[in-house]
mmCIF file of C-alpha atoms and ligand atoms in Angstrom:
data_model
loop_
_atom_site.group_PDB
_atom_site.id
_atom_site.type_symbol
_atom_site.label_atom_id
_atom_site.label_comp_id
_atom_site.label_asym_id
_atom_site.label_seq_id
_atom_site.Cartn_x
_atom_site.Cartn_y
_atom_site.Cartn_z
ATOM 1 C CA MET L 1 18.544 -12.154 -23.140
ATOM 2 C CA SER L 2 16.343 -10.580 -20.492
ATOM 3 C CA GLN L 3 15.823 -6.803 -20.408
ATOM 4 C CA THR L 4 15.991 -6.770 -16.619
ATOM 5 C CA PRO L 5 19.496 -7.429 -15.230
ATOM 6 C CA ILE L 6 20.064 -10.426 -12.948
ATOM 7 C CA LEU L 7 22.434 -9.389 -10.141
ATOM 8 C CA THR L 8 24.865 -11.656 -8.301
ATOM 9 C CA PRO L 9 24.122 -11.119 -4.595
ATOM 10 C CA ASP L 10 27.636 -9.945 -3.675
ATOM 11 C CA ALA L 11 28.322 -6.570 -2.022
ATOM 12 C CA ASP L 12 28.075 -4.767 -5.358
ATOM 13 C CA GLY L 13 24.832 -6.482 -6.363
ATOM 14 C CA ILE L 14 23.217 -5.787 -2.978
ATOM 15 C CA ALA L 15 24.317 -2.133 -3.167
ATOM 16 C CA ARG L 16 22.890 -1.734 -6.672
ATOM 17 C CA ALA L 17 19.583 -3.295 -5.631
ATOM 18 C CA ALA L 18 19.409 -1.079 -2.513
ATOM 19 C CA ASP L 19 20.074 1.984 -4.693
ATOM 20 C CA ALA L 20 17.201 0.968 -6.972
ATOM 21 C CA LEU L 21 14.905 0.694 -3.922
ATOM 22 C CA ARG L 22 16.021 4.169 -2.796
ATOM 23 C CA ALA L 23 15.229 5.460 -6.277
ATOM 24 C CA GLY L 24 11.663 4.193 -5.824
ATOM 25 C CA ARG L 25 12.021 1.241 -8.188
ATOM 26 C CA ALA L 26 10.937 -2.386 -7.785
ATOM 27 C CA VAL L 27 13.542 -5.158 -7.395
ATOM 28 C CA GLY L 28 13.260 -8.941 -7.480
ATOM 29 C CA MET L 29 14.297 -10.237 -4.037
ATOM 30 C CA PRO L 30 14.974 -13.889 -3.190
ATOM 31 C CA THR L 31 13.416 -15.126 0.037
ATOM 32 C CA GLU L 32 13.318 -18.641 1.502
ATOM 33 C CA THR L 33 9.633 -18.936 0.441
ATOM 34 C CA VAL L 34 9.329 -17.422 -3.067
ATOM 35 C CA TYR L 35 10.896 -14.492 -4.910
ATOM 36 C CA GLY L 36 9.355 -11.160 -3.926
ATOM 37 C CA LEU L 37 8.825 -7.985 -5.944
ATOM 38 C CA ALA L 38 10.309 -5.519 -3.459
ATOM 39 C CA ALA L 39 9.861 -1.761 -3.150
ATOM 40 C CA ASP L 40 10.163 0.932 -0.469
ATOM 41 C CA ALA L 41 7.133 0.398 1.797
ATOM 42 C CA ARG L 42 7.154 4.104 2.776
ATOM 43 C CA ASN L 43 7.001 5.367 -0.822
ATOM 44 C CA GLY L 44 3.491 5.259 -2.297
ATOM 45 C CA ALA L 45 4.723 5.714 -5.868
ATOM 46 C CA ALA L 46 7.198 2.845 -5.483
ATOM 47 C CA VAL L 47 4.429 0.617 -4.112
ATOM 48 C CA ALA L 48 2.194 1.635 -7.004
ATOM 49 C CA ALA L 49 4.926 0.352 -9.331
ATOM 50 C CA ILE L 50 4.570 -3.104 -7.697
ATOM 51 C CA TYR L 51 0.829 -3.176 -8.327
ATOM 52 C CA ALA L 52 1.357 -2.005 -11.915
ATOM 53 C CA ALA L 53 4.036 -4.634 -12.637
ATOM 54 C CA LYS L 54 1.902 -7.459 -11.220
ATOM 55 C CA GLY L 55 -1.411 -6.262 -12.595
ATOM 56 C CA ARG L 56 -2.722 -6.834 -9.096
ATOM 57 C CA PRO L 57 -6.101 -5.533 -7.951
ATOM 58 C CA SER L 58 -5.246 -2.567 -5.777
ATOM 59 C CA PHE L 59 -7.359 -3.643 -2.784
ATOM 60 C CA ASN L 60 -4.996 -6.498 -1.939
ATOM 61 C CA PRO L 61 -2.599 -5.539 0.854
ATOM 62 C CA LEU L 62 1.124 -6.391 0.640
ATOM 63 C CA ILE L 63 3.470 -7.978 3.179
ATOM 64 C CA VAL L 64 6.101 -5.664 4.706
ATOM 65 C CA HIS L 65 9.538 -7.296 5.107
ATOM 66 C CA VAL L 66 11.942 -6.189 7.818
ATOM 67 C CA ALA L 67 15.515 -7.105 8.778
ATOM 68 C CA THR L 68 15.095 -7.002 12.576
ATOM 69 C CA LEU L 69 12.426 -7.462 15.222
ATOM 70 C CA ALA L 70 13.138 -3.895 16.396
ATOM 71 C CA GLN L 71 12.181 -2.627 12.933
ATOM 72 C CA ALA L 72 8.973 -4.689 13.087
ATOM 73 C CA ARG L 73 8.063 -3.183 16.473
ATOM 74 C CA GLU L 74 8.304 0.317 14.995
ATOM 75 C CA ILE L 75 5.618 -0.639 12.495
ATOM 76 C CA ALA L 76 3.185 -2.664 14.614
ATOM 77 C CA ALA L 77 2.373 -3.467 18.208
ATOM 78 C CA PHE L 78 3.101 -7.074 19.232
ATOM 79 C CA PRO L 79 0.551 -8.602 21.632
ATOM 80 C CA PRO L 80 1.881 -11.579 23.664
ATOM 81 C CA GLU L 81 0.824 -14.275 21.172
ATOM 82 C CA ALA L 82 2.465 -12.416 18.293
ATOM 83 C CA GLU L 83 5.576 -12.001 20.419
ATOM 84 C CA ALA L 84 5.688 -15.750 21.057
ATOM 85 C CA LEU L 85 5.275 -16.591 17.357
ATOM 86 C CA ALA L 86 7.942 -14.079 16.294
ATOM 87 C CA HIS L 87 10.372 -15.594 18.781
ATOM 88 C CA ALA L 88 9.584 -19.129 17.659
ATOM 89 C CA PHE L 89 9.568 -18.642 13.868
ATOM 90 C CA TRP L 90 11.446 -15.455 12.880
ATOM 91 C CA PRO L 91 13.486 -15.206 10.813
ATOM 92 C CA GLY L 92 11.360 -17.536 8.697
ATOM 93 C CA PRO L 93 8.290 -18.204 6.569
ATOM 94 C CA LEU L 94 5.679 -16.675 8.908
ATOM 95 C CA THR L 95 3.710 -13.456 8.333
ATOM 96 C CA LEU L 96 1.931 -11.807 11.248
ATOM 97 C CA VAL L 97 -1.001 -9.483 10.542
ATOM 98 C CA LEU L 98 -0.885 -6.943 13.350
ATOM 99 C CA ARG L 99 -2.348 -3.548 14.206
ATOM 100 C CA LEU L 100 -0.434 -0.848 12.332
ATOM 101 C CA ARG L 101 1.109 1.861 14.500
ATOM 102 C CA PRO L 102 -0.242 5.230 13.464
ATOM 103 C CA GLY L 103 2.613 7.322 12.113
ATOM 104 C CA ALA L 104 4.745 4.278 11.222
ATOM 105 C CA GLY L 105 5.194 5.814 7.761
ATOM 106 C CA ILE L 106 3.940 2.811 5.794
ATOM 107 C CA ALA L 107 2.306 3.916 2.515
ATOM 108 C CA GLY L 108 -1.472 3.538 2.588
ATOM 109 C CA LEU L 109 -1.299 1.521 -0.627
ATOM 110 C CA VAL L 110 0.694 -1.211 1.186
ATOM 111 C CA THR L 111 -2.093 -1.943 3.637
ATOM 112 C CA ALA L 112 -4.819 -1.067 1.128
ATOM 113 C CA GLY L 113 -6.080 1.348 3.734
ATOM 114 C CA LEU L 114 -6.535 -1.313 6.456
ATOM 115 C CA ASP L 115 -5.533 -0.575 10.045
ATOM 116 C CA THR L 116 -3.502 -3.793 10.079
ATOM 117 C CA VAL L 117 -0.213 -4.687 8.395
ATOM 118 C CA GLY L 118 1.309 -8.020 7.382
ATOM 119 C CA LEU L 119 4.888 -8.252 8.703
ATOM 120 C CA ARG L 120 7.598 -10.806 7.959
ATOM 121 C CA LEU L 121 11.254 -11.171 8.902
ATOM 122 C CA PRO L 122 12.608 -13.441 6.147
ATOM 123 C CA ALA L 123 15.407 -15.954 6.739
ATOM 124 C CA HIS L 124 17.085 -15.749 3.319
ATOM 125 C CA PRO L 125 20.502 -14.072 3.790
ATOM 126 C CA VAL L 126 20.140 -12.088 0.529
ATOM 127 C CA ALA L 127 16.744 -10.688 1.555
ATOM 128 C CA ARG L 128 18.108 -9.711 4.943
ATOM 129 C CA ALA L 129 21.230 -8.135 3.402
ATOM 130 C CA LEU L 130 19.118 -6.140 0.941
ATOM 131 C CA ILE L 131 16.665 -4.873 3.570
ATOM 132 C CA ALA L 132 19.557 -3.976 5.891
ATOM 133 C CA ALA L 133 21.474 -2.176 3.112
ATOM 134 C CA PHE L 134 18.326 -0.307 2.115
ATOM 135 C CA GLY L 135 17.722 0.596 5.759
ATOM 136 C CA GLY L 136 13.926 0.573 5.702
ATOM 137 C CA PRO L 137 10.877 -1.677 5.426
ATOM 138 C CA VAL L 138 10.286 -3.330 2.061
ATOM 139 C CA ALA L 139 6.870 -4.240 0.669
ATOM 140 C CA ALA L 140 6.994 -7.385 -1.429
ATOM 141 C CA PRO L 141 4.311 -9.594 -2.929
ATOM 142 C CA SER L 142 5.405 -12.660 -4.852
ATOM 143 C CA ALA L 143 7.164 -11.584 -8.068
ATOM 144 C CA ASN L 144 4.663 -12.989 -10.555
ATOM 145 C CA GLU L 145 1.735 -11.681 -12.531
ATOM 146 C CA SER L 146 -1.319 -11.564 -10.303
ATOM 147 C CA GLY L 147 -2.985 -14.977 -10.127
ATOM 148 C CA ARG L 148 -0.143 -16.900 -11.794
ATOM 149 C CA ILE L 149 2.368 -19.391 -10.400
ATOM 150 C CA SER L 150 4.740 -17.907 -7.810
ATOM 151 C CA PRO L 151 8.463 -17.763 -8.769
ATOM 152 C CA THR L 152 11.041 -19.871 -6.925
ATOM 153 C CA THR L 153 14.078 -18.939 -9.073
ATOM 154 C CA ALA L 154 15.384 -15.677 -10.592
ATOM 155 C CA ALA L 155 14.684 -17.143 -14.039
ATOM 156 C CA HIS L 156 11.009 -17.670 -13.098
ATOM 157 C CA VAL L 157 10.748 -13.955 -12.233
ATOM 158 C CA LEU L 158 11.868 -13.032 -15.762
ATOM 159 C CA ASP L 159 10.115 -15.921 -17.550
ATOM 160 C CA PRO L 160 9.329 -14.724 -21.105
ATOM 161 C CA GLU L 161 5.908 -16.373 -20.624
ATOM 162 C CA GLY L 162 4.016 -14.333 -18.037
ATOM 163 C CA GLY L 163 7.069 -13.187 -16.070
ATOM 164 C CA LEU L 164 7.960 -9.611 -15.144
ATOM 165 C CA ASP L 165 10.924 -9.019 -17.485
ATOM 166 C CA GLY L 166 11.267 -5.307 -18.263
ATOM 167 C CA LYS L 167 8.885 -4.343 -15.445
ATOM 168 C CA LEU L 168 11.425 -4.155 -12.612
ATOM 169 C CA ALA L 169 14.867 -2.621 -12.073
ATOM 170 C CA ALA L 170 16.792 -5.842 -11.369
ATOM 171 C CA VAL L 171 16.561 -9.315 -9.839
ATOM 172 C CA LEU L 172 18.998 -10.514 -7.195
ATOM 173 C CA ASP L 173 19.796 -14.175 -7.873
ATOM 174 C CA GLY L 174 19.672 -15.973 -4.528
ATOM 175 C CA GLY L 175 19.309 -19.458 -6.027
ATOM 176 C CA PRO L 176 16.238 -21.675 -5.770
ATOM 177 C CA CYS L 177 13.956 -20.985 -2.775
ATOM 178 C CA ALA L 178 14.467 -23.586 -0.034
ATOM 179 C CA VAL L 179 10.845 -23.613 1.205
ATOM 180 C CA GLY L 180 9.141 -22.994 -2.125
ATOM 181 C CA LEU L 181 5.709 -22.030 -0.731
ATOM 182 C CA GLU L 182 4.628 -18.609 0.531
ATOM 183 C CA SER L 183 4.685 -17.797 4.212
ATOM 184 C CA THR L 184 2.012 -18.944 6.628
ATOM 185 C CA ILE L 185 -0.162 -15.924 7.524
ATOM 186 C CA ILE L 186 -1.577 -15.577 11.029
ATOM 187 C CA GLY L 187 -3.929 -12.781 12.080
ATOM 188 C CA TRP L 188 -6.095 -12.025 15.085
ATOM 189 C CA ARG L 189 -9.834 -11.362 15.095
ATOM 190 C CA ASP L 190 -11.407 -10.405 18.422
ATOM 191 C CA GLY L 191 -8.238 -11.649 20.100
ATOM 192 C CA GLN L 192 -8.539 -15.071 18.428
ATOM 193 C CA ALA L 193 -5.537 -16.248 16.362
ATOM 194 C CA ALA L 194 -6.563 -17.383 12.879
ATOM 195 C CA LEU L 195 -4.835 -19.094 9.977
ATOM 196 C CA LEU L 196 -5.292 -16.624 7.087
ATOM 197 C CA ARG L 197 -3.130 -18.622 4.660
ATOM 198 C CA PRO L 198 -1.424 -22.008 5.140
ATOM 199 C CA GLY L 199 2.234 -21.822 4.123
ATOM 200 C CA GLY L 200 5.844 -22.648 4.902
ATOM 201 C CA ILE L 201 5.339 -23.100 8.656
ATOM 202 C CA PRO L 202 2.892 -25.967 9.321
ATOM 203 C CA ALA L 203 -0.237 -24.800 11.170
ATOM 204 C CA GLU L 204 0.383 -27.571 13.713
ATOM 205 C CA ALA L 205 3.731 -25.959 14.637
ATOM 206 C CA VAL L 206 2.015 -22.604 15.204
ATOM 207 C CA GLU L 207 -0.670 -24.285 17.314
ATOM 208 C CA ALA L 208 2.016 -26.034 19.379
ATOM 209 C CA VAL L 209 3.562 -22.670 20.294
ATOM 210 C CA LEU L 210 0.191 -21.036 21.014
ATOM 211 C CA GLY L 211 -1.063 -24.033 22.976
ATOM 212 C CA HIS L 212 -4.474 -23.955 21.276
ATOM 213 C CA PRO L 213 -5.978 -24.525 17.828
ATOM 214 C CA LEU L 214 -6.093 -21.772 15.212
ATOM 215 C CA ALA L 215 -9.370 -20.487 13.839
ATOM 216 C CA ARG L 216 -9.682 -21.106 10.091
ATOM 217 C CA ALA L 217 -9.855 -18.229 7.606
ATOM 218 C CA THR L 218 -13.374 -19.324 6.677
ATOM 219 C CA THR L 219 -14.573 -18.621 10.212
ATOM 220 C CA ILE L 220 -13.460 -14.998 10.082
ATOM 221 C CA THR L 221 -14.683 -12.203 7.882
ATOM 222 C CA ALA L 222 -12.961 -9.945 5.320
ATOM 223 C CA PRO L 223 -10.458 -8.543 4.534
ATOM 224 C CA ASP L 224 -9.377 -11.759 2.963
ATOM 225 C CA SER L 225 -5.952 -12.634 1.662
ATOM 226 C CA PRO L 226 -5.966 -12.769 -2.131
ATOM 227 C CA GLY L 227 -3.981 -15.958 -1.790
ATOM 228 C CA GLN L 228 -7.455 -17.002 -0.570
ATOM 229 C CA LEU L 229 -9.138 -16.208 -3.877
ATOM 230 C CA PRO L 230 -10.560 -19.446 -5.322
ATOM 231 C CA SER L 231 -8.436 -19.259 -8.480
ATOM 232 C CA HIS L 232 -4.830 -18.390 -7.763
ATOM 233 C CA TYR L 233 -1.406 -19.848 -8.475
ATOM 234 C CA ALA L 234 -2.892 -20.894 -11.790
ATOM 235 C CA PRO L 235 -1.043 -22.669 -14.593
ATOM 236 C CA ARG L 236 -2.460 -22.211 -18.116
ATOM 237 C CA ALA L 237 -3.329 -25.887 -18.422
ATOM 238 C CA ALA L 238 -6.234 -27.548 -16.631
ATOM 239 C CA LEU L 239 -5.243 -29.280 -13.404
ATOM 240 C CA ARG L 240 -6.770 -32.467 -11.920
ATOM 241 C CA LEU L 241 -6.125 -33.442 -8.287
ATOM 242 C CA ASN L 242 -5.793 -36.795 -6.485
ATOM 243 C CA ALA L 243 -4.926 -38.534 -9.742
ATOM 244 C CA SER L 244 -3.215 -41.901 -10.163
ATOM 245 C CA ALA L 245 -0.370 -42.369 -12.647
ATOM 246 C CA GLU L 246 -2.536 -44.858 -14.563
ATOM 247 C CA SER L 247 -5.511 -42.496 -14.959
ATOM 248 C CA ALA L 248 -3.207 -39.657 -16.030
ATOM 249 C CA ALA L 249 -1.579 -41.865 -18.653
ATOM 250 C CA ALA L 250 -4.994 -43.001 -19.914
ATOM 251 C CA GLN L 251 -6.163 -39.397 -20.255
ATOM 252 C CA GLY L 252 -2.995 -38.026 -21.858
ATOM 253 C CA GLU L 253 -2.203 -35.787 -18.883
ATOM 254 C CA THR L 254 1.216 -34.791 -17.556
ATOM 255 C CA TRP L 255 1.456 -36.463 -14.153
ATOM 256 C CA LEU L 256 3.109 -34.927 -11.081
ATOM 257 C CA GLY L 257 3.789 -37.812 -8.738
ATOM 258 C CA PHE L 258 4.378 -37.949 -4.997
ATOM 259 C CA GLY L 259 6.152 -40.858 -3.354
ATOM 260 C CA ALA L 260 6.779 -42.265 -6.837
ATOM 261 C CA PRO L 261 9.581 -41.741 -9.325
ATOM 262 C CA GLY L 262 9.077 -39.834 -12.557
ATOM 263 C CA PRO L 263 10.525 -36.879 -14.448
ATOM 264 C CA LEU L 264 8.163 -34.380 -12.774
ATOM 265 C CA SER L 265 7.710 -36.142 -9.426
ATOM 266 C CA LEU L 266 7.207 -33.643 -6.579
ATOM 267 C CA SER L 267 9.139 -35.992 -4.301
ATOM 268 C CA PRO L 268 10.085 -39.540 -5.293
ATOM 269 C CA SER L 269 10.509 -40.458 -1.610
ATOM 270 C CA GLY L 270 7.248 -38.821 -0.494
ATOM 271 C CA ASP L 271 8.887 -35.996 1.482
ATOM 272 C CA LEU L 272 6.539 -33.015 2.006
ATOM 273 C CA ALA L 273 9.316 -30.408 2.408
ATOM 274 C CA GLU L 274 10.910 -31.572 -0.848
ATOM 275 C CA ALA L 275 7.510 -31.467 -2.574
ATOM 276 C CA ALA L 276 6.820 -27.936 -1.293
ATOM 277 C CA ALA L 277 10.168 -26.696 -2.585
ATOM 278 C CA ALA L 278 9.550 -28.316 -5.988
ATOM 279 C CA LEU L 279 5.829 -27.529 -6.418
ATOM 280 C CA PHE L 280 5.814 -24.253 -8.378
ATOM 281 C CA ASP L 281 8.784 -25.255 -10.553
ATOM 282 C CA ARG L 282 7.096 -28.558 -11.476
ATOM 283 C CA LEU L 283 3.804 -26.789 -12.250
ATOM 284 C CA ARG L 284 5.659 -24.432 -14.605
ATOM 285 C CA ALA L 285 7.548 -27.302 -16.250
ATOM 286 C CA ALA L 286 4.323 -29.295 -16.687
ATOM 287 C CA ASP L 287 2.530 -26.229 -18.072
ATOM 288 C CA ARG L 288 5.187 -25.845 -20.778
ATOM 289 C CA LEU L 289 4.345 -29.325 -22.104
ATOM 290 C CA GLY L 290 0.932 -27.985 -23.118
ATOM 291 C CA ARG L 291 -1.131 -30.975 -21.945
ATOM 292 C CA PRO L 292 -3.601 -31.042 -19.013
ATOM 293 C CA ILE L 293 -1.872 -31.696 -15.688
ATOM 294 C CA ALA L 294 -2.778 -34.335 -13.083
ATOM 295 C CA VAL L 295 -1.322 -34.439 -9.569
ATOM 296 C CA ALA L 296 -1.009 -37.374 -7.196
ATOM 297 C CA PRO L 297 -2.741 -37.213 -3.796
ATOM 298 C CA ILE L 298 -0.683 -35.299 -1.200
ATOM 299 C CA PRO L 299 -1.091 -36.161 2.520
ATOM 300 C CA ASP L 300 -3.078 -33.343 4.151
ATOM 301 C CA HIS L 301 -0.935 -32.650 7.202
ATOM 302 C CA GLY L 302 2.039 -30.380 7.955
ATOM 303 C CA LEU L 303 3.333 -28.721 4.782
ATOM 304 C CA GLY L 304 0.942 -30.951 2.838
ATOM 305 C CA ARG L 305 -1.927 -28.679 3.888
ATOM 306 C CA ALA L 306 -0.226 -25.670 2.273
ATOM 307 C CA ILE L 307 0.598 -27.721 -0.835
ATOM 308 C CA ASN L 308 -3.026 -28.894 -1.127
ATOM 309 C CA ASP L 309 -4.257 -25.321 -0.587
ATOM 310 C CA ARG L 310 -2.160 -24.128 -3.550
ATOM 311 C CA LEU L 311 -3.177 -27.112 -5.687
ATOM 312 C CA ARG L 312 -6.899 -26.585 -5.019
ATOM 313 C CA ARG L 313 -6.603 -22.932 -6.056
ATOM 314 C CA ALA L 314 -4.530 -23.841 -9.108
ATOM 315 C CA ALA L 315 -7.261 -26.343 -10.084
ATOM 316 C CA ALA L 316 -10.190 -23.977 -9.397
ATOM 317 C CA PRO L 317 -12.392 -22.872 -12.306
ATOM 318 C CA ARG L 318 -11.240 -19.501 -13.682
HETATM 319 O O1 TXA Q 1 6.208 -15.818 1.462
HETATM 320 C C1 TXA Q 1 5.586 -14.795 1.246
HETATM 321 O O2 TXA Q 1 4.728 -14.377 2.021
HETATM 322 C C2 TXA Q 1 5.915 -14.020 -0.041
HETATM 323 C C3 TXA Q 1 7.361 -13.515 0.077
HETATM 324 C C4 TXA Q 1 7.738 -12.621 -1.063
HETATM 325 O O3 TXA Q 1 7.558 -12.907 1.308
HETATM 326 N N1 TXA Q 1 5.020 -12.940 -0.225
HETATM 327 C C5 TXA Q 1 3.724 -13.116 -0.597
HETATM 328 O O4 TXA Q 1 3.058 -11.940 -0.840
HETATM 329 O O5 TXA Q 1 3.197 -14.196 -0.736
HETATM 330 P P1 TXA Q 1 1.683 -11.877 -1.600
HETATM 331 O O6 TXA Q 1 1.428 -10.404 -1.785
HETATM 332 O O7 TXA Q 1 1.679 -12.702 -2.817
HETATM 333 O O8 TXA Q 1 0.656 -12.369 -0.560
HETATM 334 C C6 TXA Q 1 0.481 -11.610 0.605
HETATM 335 C C7 TXA Q 1 -0.738 -12.029 1.326
HETATM 336 C C8 TXA Q 1 -1.927 -11.618 0.553
HETATM 337 O O9 TXA Q 1 -2.803 -12.735 0.468
HETATM 338 C C9 TXA Q 1 -2.490 -10.468 1.366
HETATM 339 O O10 TXA Q 1 -3.856 -10.315 1.250
HETATM 340 C C10 TXA Q 1 -2.083 -10.841 2.763
HETATM 341 O O11 TXA Q 1 -0.802 -11.351 2.584
HETATM 342 N N2 TXA Q 1 -2.036 -9.666 3.620
HETATM 343 C C11 TXA Q 1 -1.100 -8.706 3.661
HETATM 344 N N3 TXA Q 1 -1.436 -7.753 4.550
HETATM 345 C C12 TXA Q 1 -2.619 -8.135 5.084
HETATM 346 C C13 TXA Q 1 -3.508 -7.562 6.044
HETATM 347 N N4 TXA Q 1 -3.252 -6.402 6.627
HETATM 348 N N5 TXA Q 1 -4.638 -8.244 6.333
HETATM 349 C C14 TXA Q 1 -4.922 -9.426 5.733
HETATM 350 N N6 TXA Q 1 -4.128 -10.011 4.813
HETATM 351 C C15 TXA Q 1 -2.997 -9.371 4.495
HETATM 352 MG MG1 MG Q 2 1.326 -14.159 -4.534
#
């Protein structure tokens, strides 16, 4: 039995979760990417509770989630490129880092004192219902301990091993996350759009809307996204990349295949969207087996770039 209640996302569950947000407490919120640890973005003490629950270094800014574009415009100014991306991809797995409007009421802890804010309009109906019922902007990082694997089910959020059970008011159960990888983060430096974190919207799709290539995060300076820290999304076990099934078997590793069958295959048919949705769940399942983990090569285009980004960080020395 978990200490933190899991709420069915019916009218009563949404109302209870919105009440908890109003009371300044943190709530597990399903989104189409990963589960978020949500709190009132205008309440510094509530935001502090997020950092405390995650054990997150306090200089990492959080994404603010809104239910409408109008709400987003109250928080940040939208230059034409941001406008175009919001129209193309919202609601959906895209975060825009934009200049914060002075007086928008966002707690300084959310932006870690930066003059920019990460904004996202999620597509998951439960997230949108919760934010609408609450009536204000909601700060939400992924609902996992800092540096660990992101949660894609309500059970992951409360996982007895490294989950957040007892550290939040409730979790709304919105089912497994359809995308399974965090949002793509786009920011602007000197007017130049940059990919700050690959994620659920392929960079190529963003570039198609903009009509030009994105700058890479490495070509711009701090503040960095902590998703950009070398070691992140880390399982407990060691992780080896670009591994064949044969080499994994020879070395006694648990193998996560791609385009091949197997109990922990990311996608037997080699489908990148299916692999993205399965990635964090498979990493957790493999980690529980207690052996080193080896992962098959993943094509490095579309969602594969975001998958490989997460895998490289999960495999990085810690
Ligand atoms: O899909 C997602 O984005 C999920 C769901 C819950 O929405 N959220 C998520 O949050 O991944 P989190 O806190 O784990 O990652 C947020 C990323 C961090 O890497 C943070 O540094 C970056 O967004 N970020 C937020 N505001 C920023 C800002 N003003 N400038 C640069 N990076 C920012
Ligand atoms: Mg995270």
